[in-house]
Amino acid sequence: MVLFSGTKSYFYSSSILCKSTASNSNHSHAAHSLDAAYIKRAAQIADNSAGFSSPHPNFGCVIATPSGIVAGEGYLYAQGTKAAEVLAVEAAGGFSKGSTAYLNMEPGDCHGDQSAVSALVQAGITRVVVGIRHPLQHLHGNAIRSLRGQGLQVDVVGEDLKSKIMEEARKSCLLVNAPLIHRATSRVPFSVLKYAMTLDGKIATTSGHATWISSKKSRNRVFELRGRSDAIIVGGNTVRKDSKHGGGHTPIRIVMTQTFNLPEEANLWDISDVSTIVVTQRGARRSFQKLLASKGVEVVEFDILNPREVMEYFHDRGYLSILWECGGTLAASAISSGVIHKVFAFVAPKIIGGKNAPSPVGELGMVEMSQALDLIDVCFEQVGPDMLISGFLQPVPDLVPVIPSEDETFAIDPSITPYESRIIFFYKTWDPYGAFSNFSPHPIQMPDGSGAYATWSSVEHYYQAHKFVGVDEPVAKDCVEKIKFAKSPEEAARMGRSMQKQRPDLVRSDWEGLKIDVMYRALKCKFSIYPHLQSMLLSTAGSVLVEASPHDLFWGGGREGEGLNYLGRLLMLIRSEFLGECSSPSEITCEAL
């Protein structure tokens, strides 16, 4: 049998593979070793999607035959793409029958179709080994119950499989989804503090000059870190010129400033490629706020500006992972607020001295060495001439005790129905109604204008492309094709929004008056061709649907309910049409709510 891990191959004799039984005591050490190796492999390949799948978890699946051969692998590439389990089953083909599937994390059915569970069942998988249960409350344990209900043997690491090597495997599963777990348990995004310093602990000279402390190889690693993040936070004193990123998501830029004492001209105010958000104290420099708003820069005011409140706000906006690239004062404040989870420190073999030269972390109020904060799971890596030291300031939270699922909660108190209320909020896939999102992975077939039908990977693909459909320009036509074949709805959205910002002249002239109808037709098609989605929509009859995006004031509900919520209105209109109550998208008005 061959187990692939990176570029190395590890060989085992098939004779050491023992038949798995439900009894943990009969599960031999050799079989545990194989199970642990496969779970670690699932976690390893799951990490391939970091930066692409946000705000989703990182999912990996490995299918191994009874003889111990890896028959198929897969990982979730991004929101709106095929589940890891579906891809692994497709790769394994007929070898899936009677095999074992190894998952770094329990599948999360955010789209109402249980595609991951169905793929495993229909392929004839007989046993599933799960690294960790899903940390989100409404998904916790659901897929495991479904699989067991279908007659599959499901072993959960740490529950059904217990040993030192299994605990190590489980830890790899916790680490690969550390951002999601921290977010789910602490109600703030997973935050990483990154800095580069000299051997004597300085991040700049006494004059403030800081280019460059670390090597080019280290800076390339920083670009990779940025590409795995939803946003980068800098302080008011850190207006950076090198706003590059390293692939994956293009991170939003967030500036934290109490006084709003910022320059009127800065690269950060150019939002043609990526958005900038400034968070500040309420009332600070109103005239400058208006100037930035005229450039498209979003300003968010807080009564009291502190890192904890800011992170709670960005948690509510759906952010999963944030990289802090700030000065020592803001870094100290963030650490003191308990919002920094991991540190990446690049140490360059340089000495610059200077009693007043700044250090990476400002005053923390510690007077004894015993008060020092120790890093956990420390790693050392040489990057060019530099040393990279990384580790966790806070341990990855354990998922024990088990968070009760909806069914378990109802068994405790039948009066509790946590997901049924007069107002139903949905926002991408953080909730049970994630399938209502225009980003959900449900392909639609729409007429292409020539009498034929074209397939679009999601409603969002169709919507973004139609900003440019019919424009007689080669660039616009090329953009439509690129959006159509974008690997995920997130990428389609980035392409469409970026082109709209960079080349507003390519957007069709009737777009503002047409975009509601474009979205309506795509949504109507989606809910017409997927019976389970239509059933889900009809099950909300009598409830108000609110797309809870706090930053989208047109399609979403806005931060404080000031949004127009046109996506929610369209869904309610379509629901009414299915129920025979009305028949035209023009009937949606603000008064309808």
XYZ file of C-alpha atoms in Angstrom:
593
model
C 0.000 0.000 0.000
C 1.221 3.507 -0.732
C 0.264 6.521 1.334
C 1.166 9.762 -0.360
C 2.147 12.701 1.818
C 3.562 15.702 0.003
C 6.431 14.563 -2.175
C 7.314 11.585 0.004
C 5.855 8.092 -0.092
C 5.439 5.877 2.928
C 5.147 2.142 2.317
C 3.317 -0.300 4.518
C 2.717 -3.997 4.079
C -0.943 -4.698 3.401
C -0.712 -7.456 5.992
C -0.751 -4.903 8.803
C -4.201 -3.598 7.798
C -6.715 -5.123 10.193
C -10.439 -5.240 9.734
C -12.051 -2.414 11.638
C -14.780 -3.198 14.121
C -17.016 -1.000 16.213
C -15.146 -2.096 19.293
C -12.244 0.179 20.028
C -10.488 -2.542 22.013
C -10.240 -4.725 18.906
C -8.775 -1.955 16.824
C -5.091 -2.861 16.720
C -2.195 -0.474 17.048
C -1.286 -1.103 13.410
C -4.774 -0.200 12.232
C -4.706 2.865 14.466
C -1.456 3.889 12.812
C -3.034 3.637 9.375
C -6.167 5.475 10.457
C -4.035 8.212 11.987
C -1.897 8.503 8.845
C -4.953 8.808 6.602
C -6.571 11.396 8.879
C -3.368 13.429 8.844
C -3.334 13.161 5.052
C -6.940 14.403 4.893
C -5.932 17.399 7.021
C -2.886 18.003 4.846
C -4.802 18.148 1.577
C -7.589 20.172 3.241
C -5.036 22.933 3.771
C -4.734 23.311 -0.028
C -7.882 25.426 0.002
C -6.771 27.866 2.713
C -7.365 31.345 1.350
C -9.708 30.088 -1.350
C -12.449 28.484 0.757
C -12.948 31.332 3.228
C -15.293 31.811 4.930
C -15.735 28.058 4.675
C -13.872 25.354 6.572
C -10.995 23.432 5.015
C -12.295 19.993 4.055
C -10.240 17.023 2.859
C -11.242 13.438 2.102
C -9.133 10.328 1.499
C -10.663 7.027 0.358
C -8.691 3.855 1.112
C -9.629 0.382 -0.123
C -9.839 -2.649 2.221
C -6.384 -3.672 0.991
C -4.976 -0.322 2.110
C -4.536 1.496 -1.203
C -5.480 5.156 -1.548
C -8.127 5.101 -4.278
C -9.140 8.755 -4.300
C -8.613 12.128 -2.677
C -10.373 15.469 -2.800
C -10.599 18.803 -1.013
C -13.075 21.678 -1.058
C -11.559 24.250 -3.383
C -13.825 27.176 -2.553
C -17.340 28.207 -1.731
C -19.738 26.948 -4.365
C -17.544 24.102 -5.631
C -17.921 20.342 -5.233
C -17.557 18.876 -1.761
C -14.290 17.118 -0.893
C -16.166 13.837 -0.474
C -17.766 14.137 -3.921
C -14.380 14.749 -5.540
C -12.763 11.838 -3.677
C -15.551 9.455 -4.706
C -15.253 10.586 -8.330
C -11.499 9.983 -8.219
C -11.906 6.544 -6.628
C -14.626 5.380 -9.014
C -15.604 1.741 -8.489
C -12.905 1.300 -5.825
C -15.122 3.242 -3.395
C -17.349 0.223 -2.811
C -16.461 -1.373 0.528
C -13.760 1.233 1.215
C -13.152 3.607 4.130
C -13.406 7.385 3.820
C -11.209 9.548 6.035
C -12.426 13.095 6.692
C -10.477 15.718 8.618
C -13.817 17.207 9.668
C -17.448 16.195 9.636
C -19.189 17.464 6.471
C -21.308 20.577 6.855
C -24.538 20.605 4.855
C -25.034 24.313 4.211
C -26.948 23.862 0.975
C -29.820 21.541 1.824
C -28.727 18.677 -0.408
C -26.368 16.634 1.802
C -24.126 16.120 -1.220
C -21.157 14.918 0.853
C -23.167 12.346 2.793
C -25.029 11.204 -0.320
C -21.797 10.760 -2.284
C -20.321 8.473 0.380
C -23.497 6.430 0.754
C -24.174 6.012 -2.969
C -20.551 5.079 -3.669
C -20.807 2.114 -1.318
C -18.417 3.403 1.361
C -18.855 1.151 4.414
C -16.797 2.994 7.031
C -16.074 6.667 7.685
C -13.417 7.999 10.054
C -13.972 11.613 11.127
C -11.164 13.715 12.606
C -13.362 16.245 14.424
C -17.042 17.073 14.580
C -18.189 20.254 12.874
C -17.650 23.163 15.294
C -20.665 25.190 14.159
C -23.631 24.491 16.397
C -26.291 24.002 13.736
C -24.089 21.500 11.841
C -22.490 19.721 14.789
C -23.118 15.963 14.607
C -25.709 16.137 11.804
C -23.682 14.369 9.105
C -22.418 11.747 11.546
C -26.002 10.886 12.511
C -27.030 10.804 8.836
C -24.200 8.436 7.901
C -24.912 6.114 10.822
C -28.599 6.248 9.932
C -27.673 4.971 6.465
C -25.909 1.985 8.021
C -22.307 3.165 7.678
C -19.851 2.620 10.499
C -18.612 6.010 11.666
C -15.611 6.328 13.986
C -14.830 9.744 15.448
C -11.250 10.351 16.508
C -11.038 11.002 20.231
C -14.415 9.372 20.834
C -14.418 5.965 19.135
C -10.692 5.869 18.381
C -8.451 6.765 21.297
C -4.672 6.486 21.458
C -1.643 8.754 21.486
C -1.204 8.588 17.711
C -4.914 9.231 17.159
C -4.679 12.303 19.402
C -1.826 13.581 17.242
C -3.947 13.035 14.149
C -6.852 14.840 15.779
C -4.572 17.766 16.578
C -3.696 18.114 12.883
C -7.431 18.401 12.173
C -7.826 21.092 14.814
C -4.883 23.064 13.443
C -6.000 23.041 9.800
C -9.338 24.546 10.840
C -8.035 26.647 13.729
C -9.580 29.829 12.236
C -13.059 28.299 12.078
C -12.824 26.759 15.554
C -11.564 29.971 17.168
C -14.270 31.924 15.361
C -16.989 29.516 16.462
C -15.925 29.464 20.116
C -14.674 33.005 20.738
C -17.020 35.064 18.515
C -14.066 36.882 16.935
C -12.132 36.080 13.735
C -8.911 34.100 14.010
C -6.182 36.743 14.229
C -2.497 36.369 13.371
C 0.085 38.980 14.377
C 2.982 39.133 11.915
C 6.095 41.218 12.189
C 9.730 41.282 11.077
C 12.439 42.414 13.484
C 16.203 42.576 13.785
C 18.214 40.328 16.047
C 18.089 43.037 18.723
C 14.299 43.261 18.548
C 13.752 46.386 16.417
C 11.161 46.856 13.666
C 12.653 50.115 12.378
C 15.540 52.478 12.958
C 15.289 55.436 15.337
C 14.278 57.583 12.339
C 11.464 55.160 11.483
C 13.086 53.661 8.376
C 12.066 49.986 8.026
C 12.722 48.932 4.399
C 13.764 46.132 4.363
C 14.353 44.260 7.622
C 13.619 40.784 6.311
C 14.777 39.049 3.148
C 12.877 38.684 -0.118
C 12.140 35.040 0.711
C 10.559 36.118 3.994
C 8.501 38.760 2.222
C 7.223 36.112 -0.193
C 6.087 34.076 2.818
C 4.247 37.144 4.065
C 2.433 37.380 0.722
C 1.317 33.775 1.265
C 0.019 34.664 4.740
C -1.929 37.556 3.263
C -3.435 35.298 0.636
C -4.816 33.049 3.407
C -6.491 35.979 5.176
C -9.799 37.745 4.704
C -8.366 41.074 5.807
C -5.154 42.850 6.808
C -5.197 45.283 9.730
C -2.777 48.192 9.962
C -2.653 51.103 12.375
C -2.853 54.774 11.584
C 0.950 54.981 11.706
C 1.426 52.064 9.302
C 0.253 53.267 5.895
C 1.973 50.611 3.830
C 2.950 50.839 0.169
C 3.497 47.115 -0.378
C -0.147 46.081 -0.401
C 0.480 42.994 -2.515
C -1.015 39.677 -1.605
C -0.119 36.093 -2.311
C -2.974 34.495 -4.193
C -6.162 33.068 -2.780
C -8.471 35.739 -1.462
C -7.505 39.332 -2.048
C -7.592 40.524 1.564
C -9.610 43.582 2.493
C -7.475 46.370 4.005
C -8.547 47.642 7.424
C -7.053 50.765 8.993
C -7.574 51.278 12.745
C -7.163 54.886 13.828
C -8.462 56.699 16.874
C -7.703 60.240 15.729
C -8.206 59.756 11.975
C -4.924 61.621 11.492
C -4.276 60.062 8.096
C -2.824 61.449 4.852
C -5.271 62.550 2.181
C -3.224 60.803 -0.513
C -2.318 57.147 0.048
C -2.346 53.890 -1.892
C -4.874 52.590 0.630
C -7.499 54.964 -0.754
C -7.220 53.379 -4.219
C -9.961 50.719 -4.137
C -9.845 49.721 -7.804
C -8.437 46.282 -6.897
C -9.365 45.784 -3.250
C -11.578 47.558 -0.739
C -10.368 49.572 2.244
C -12.261 49.995 5.503
C -11.287 52.611 8.101
C -12.474 52.014 11.668
C -12.312 55.004 13.968
C -13.762 56.816 16.979
C -17.233 58.255 16.480
C -17.126 61.844 15.250
C -13.454 61.905 14.221
C -12.694 64.309 11.328
C -16.138 64.258 9.698
C -14.968 66.234 6.650
C -12.162 63.728 5.973
C -14.637 60.877 6.408
C -16.765 62.408 3.661
C -13.715 62.765 1.409
C -12.826 59.087 1.831
C -16.442 58.065 1.291
C -16.431 59.945 -2.016
C -13.496 57.733 -3.062
C -15.389 54.574 -2.125
C -13.557 53.964 1.159
C -15.881 52.637 3.851
C -15.675 54.287 7.285
C -17.052 52.520 10.366
C -17.333 54.466 13.630
C -17.226 53.027 17.139
C -18.219 54.733 20.391
C -15.115 53.220 21.983
C -12.395 52.041 19.609
C -10.720 48.922 20.931
C -9.557 45.719 19.200
C -12.117 43.475 20.924
C -15.123 45.482 19.726
C -13.647 45.863 16.252
C -13.063 42.107 15.983
C -16.574 41.318 17.216
C -17.883 43.613 14.483
C -15.859 41.879 11.770
C -16.977 38.516 13.151
C -20.537 39.636 12.481
C -19.508 40.577 8.940
C -18.494 36.954 8.362
C -14.698 37.335 8.466
C -12.840 34.161 9.332
C -9.120 35.002 9.424
C -7.372 38.368 9.873
C -3.674 39.251 9.594
C -2.371 42.080 11.792
C 0.541 44.009 10.258
C 0.633 46.931 12.634
C 3.014 48.845 14.864
C 3.911 48.020 18.444
C 1.234 50.168 20.098
C -1.700 48.589 18.279
C -0.126 45.116 18.573
C 0.092 45.504 22.356
C -3.511 46.671 22.525
C -4.671 43.699 20.440
C -2.728 41.218 22.590
C -4.062 42.798 25.788
C -7.610 42.547 24.393
C -7.123 38.811 23.872
C -7.870 38.862 20.139
C -4.474 37.684 18.847
C -4.368 33.902 18.480
C -1.110 33.228 16.647
C 2.202 34.998 16.042
C 4.561 34.844 13.053
C 7.872 36.565 13.848
C 10.563 36.882 11.180
C 13.937 37.494 12.855
C 16.627 38.900 10.569
C 20.352 38.462 11.390
C 20.849 42.221 11.654
C 21.564 44.616 14.506
C 20.625 48.290 14.303
C 20.547 49.343 17.968
C 18.911 52.552 19.102
C 17.399 53.174 22.527
C 14.294 54.732 20.964
C 14.000 52.422 17.948
C 10.516 50.846 17.929
C 9.907 47.224 18.931
C 7.181 44.916 17.575
C 5.028 44.963 20.737
C 4.466 48.011 22.914
C 3.721 48.249 26.610
C 1.847 45.300 28.113
C 2.264 46.336 31.754
C 4.421 43.369 32.744
C 6.981 43.882 35.504
C 8.242 40.330 36.077
C 9.502 37.706 33.651
C 6.996 35.254 35.136
C 4.259 37.362 33.500
C 5.643 36.763 30.012
C 3.280 35.203 27.489
C 4.490 31.807 26.275
C 3.816 30.597 22.755
C 2.278 27.146 22.295
C 3.205 24.648 19.558
C 6.241 26.682 18.600
C 7.783 26.071 15.164
C 11.198 27.211 13.909
C 11.961 27.531 10.228
C 14.845 29.089 8.348
C 13.604 31.293 5.493
C 16.566 32.512 3.485
C 18.886 34.206 5.994
C 16.018 34.808 8.443
C 14.502 32.674 11.174
C 10.721 32.341 11.269
C 9.344 31.627 14.743
C 5.631 30.891 14.940
C 3.288 29.676 17.616
C -0.108 30.107 19.234
C -0.735 32.684 21.948
C -3.941 30.833 22.734
C -4.457 27.084 22.359
C -6.874 25.920 19.687
C -10.090 25.389 21.679
C -11.095 21.795 22.237
C -14.516 20.831 20.940
C -15.377 19.076 24.190
C -17.859 19.408 25.799
C -20.067 18.753 22.804
C -22.229 21.682 21.727
C -25.829 20.404 21.626
C -27.319 20.135 18.175
C -30.816 21.379 17.383
C -32.261 17.883 17.913
C -30.463 17.465 21.231
C -31.528 20.934 22.374
C -35.145 20.112 21.550
C -34.882 16.877 23.560
C -33.737 18.927 26.555
C -36.436 21.580 26.203
C -39.214 20.982 23.613
C -40.174 24.670 23.754
C -36.861 25.680 22.122
C -36.929 26.006 18.329
C -33.712 27.945 17.652
C -34.014 28.137 13.856
C -37.671 29.072 13.542
C -38.687 32.669 14.087
C -40.738 35.389 12.438
C -37.587 36.846 10.890
C -35.192 34.382 9.266
C -31.689 35.698 8.656
C -29.310 34.060 6.196
C -25.809 35.033 5.102
C -23.691 32.821 2.867
C -23.246 29.523 4.717
C -22.952 30.302 8.377
C -26.526 29.259 9.069
C -29.069 26.548 8.213
C -30.507 28.639 5.377
C -27.205 29.129 3.578
C -28.727 27.599 0.431
C -30.739 30.808 -0.013
C -27.511 32.644 -0.883
C -26.773 33.481 -4.491
C -23.333 31.936 -3.808
C -24.673 28.430 -3.131
C -23.257 25.704 -5.453
C -26.358 25.014 -7.505
C -25.827 25.230 -11.292
C -28.623 26.807 -13.315
C -29.570 26.609 -17.006
C -30.510 29.963 -18.532
C -31.365 31.022 -22.110
C -28.365 32.538 -23.884
C -30.262 34.811 -26.270
C -29.961 32.529 -29.296
C -32.685 30.103 -28.306
C -30.256 27.689 -26.659
C -29.555 27.229 -22.953
C -26.255 27.762 -21.171
C -25.216 26.321 -17.814
C -23.925 28.647 -15.101
C -22.177 27.253 -12.018
C -24.165 29.446 -9.628
C -26.581 32.369 -9.500
C -23.613 34.635 -8.676
C -21.747 33.566 -11.831
C -24.804 34.460 -13.937
C -25.401 37.765 -12.127
C -21.803 39.034 -12.314
C -21.377 38.102 -15.985
C -24.563 39.903 -16.985
C -23.077 43.222 -15.962
C -21.163 43.006 -19.248
C -23.391 40.848 -21.487
C -24.224 42.560 -24.799
C -21.418 45.127 -24.574
C -19.676 45.190 -27.960
C -16.120 45.336 -26.611
C -13.555 42.488 -26.702
C -12.579 43.123 -23.057
C -16.203 42.885 -21.931
C -16.783 39.678 -23.894
C -13.595 38.180 -22.476
C -14.681 39.133 -18.965
C -18.031 37.372 -19.433
C -16.254 34.174 -20.460
C -13.798 34.349 -17.554
C -16.597 34.884 -15.061
C -18.610 32.030 -16.540
C -15.746 29.598 -16.037
C -14.547 30.942 -12.680
C -13.892 28.051 -10.323
C -16.105 29.412 -7.556
C -18.809 32.044 -6.994
C -16.366 34.020 -4.830
C -13.944 34.276 -7.748
C -16.758 35.184 -10.152
C -17.794 37.957 -7.765
C -14.231 39.244 -7.461
C -13.832 39.314 -11.246
C -17.134 41.109 -11.835
C -16.665 43.672 -9.070
C -13.062 44.362 -10.003
C -13.878 44.948 -13.682
C -16.833 47.136 -12.693
C -14.491 49.319 -10.590
C -11.631 49.415 -13.098
C -13.703 49.806 -16.272
C -17.127 51.251 -15.430
C -17.450 52.112 -19.122
C -17.774 48.385 -19.905
C -20.839 47.908 -17.686
C -24.015 47.744 -19.762
C -25.869 51.072 -19.748
C -29.133 49.571 -18.502
C -27.550 47.616 -15.623
C -28.925 49.609 -12.685
C -32.465 49.216 -13.947
C -31.966 45.596 -14.951
C -29.971 43.995 -12.125
C -32.978 43.133 -9.955
C -34.614 41.305 -12.849
C -31.364 39.461 -13.661
C -31.088 38.242 -10.076
C -34.796 37.377 -9.977
C -34.630 35.210 -13.110
C -31.550 33.366 -11.866
C -33.054 32.747 -8.422
C -36.377 31.657 -9.903
C -34.552 29.114 -12.067
C -32.554 27.812 -9.100
C -35.572 27.268 -6.877
C -37.567 25.802 -9.750
C -35.111 23.058 -10.703
C -34.036 21.939 -7.209
C -37.052 20.473 -5.354
C -35.272 20.346 -1.979
C -34.454 24.050 -2.227
C -38.027 24.890 -3.156
C -39.243 22.868 -0.177
C -36.846 24.724 2.099
C -38.074 28.056 0.757
C -41.736 27.099 1.131
C -41.071 25.920 4.698
C -40.389 29.561 5.620
C -43.903 30.685 4.657
C -45.089 33.396 7.009
C -41.541 34.474 7.890
C -39.628 37.520 6.728
C -36.374 36.606 4.949
C -33.424 38.905 5.511
C -30.086 38.576 3.733
C -27.944 39.505 6.730
C -24.894 40.921 4.960
C -23.934 43.885 7.173
C -21.958 45.650 4.431
C -24.254 45.208 1.426
C -26.850 47.957 1.665
C -28.636 46.944 -1.536
C -28.946 43.155 -1.524
C -28.408 42.794 2.226
C -29.829 44.075 5.479
C -26.988 46.414 6.414
C -25.209 46.703 9.741
C -28.102 48.265 11.626
C -31.012 47.215 9.429
C -30.638 50.190 7.096
C -30.119 47.999 4.012
C -32.726 47.485 1.313
C -32.582 43.658 1.558
C -33.491 43.096 -2.083
C -32.243 39.508 -2.018
C -34.609 38.689 0.834
C -37.454 40.465 -0.948
C -36.859 38.514 -4.164
C -36.905 35.230 -2.268
C -40.170 36.176 -0.566
C -41.622 37.128 -3.951
C -40.565 33.792 -5.461
C -41.980 31.999 -2.427
C -45.296 33.801 -2.960
C -45.293 32.870 -6.648
C -44.832 29.201 -5.784
C -47.749 29.574 -3.391
C -49.785 31.298 -6.139
C -49.990 34.665 -4.404
C -48.360 37.081 -6.891
C -46.527 37.035 -10.172
C -44.117 39.878 -10.903
C -40.743 41.054 -9.597
C -41.984 44.613 -9.979
C -44.264 43.986 -7.008
C -41.375 44.089 -4.540
C -41.264 47.412 -2.764
C -39.910 48.721 0.498
C -43.489 48.781 1.806
C -43.818 45.055 1.055
C -41.805 44.394 4.203
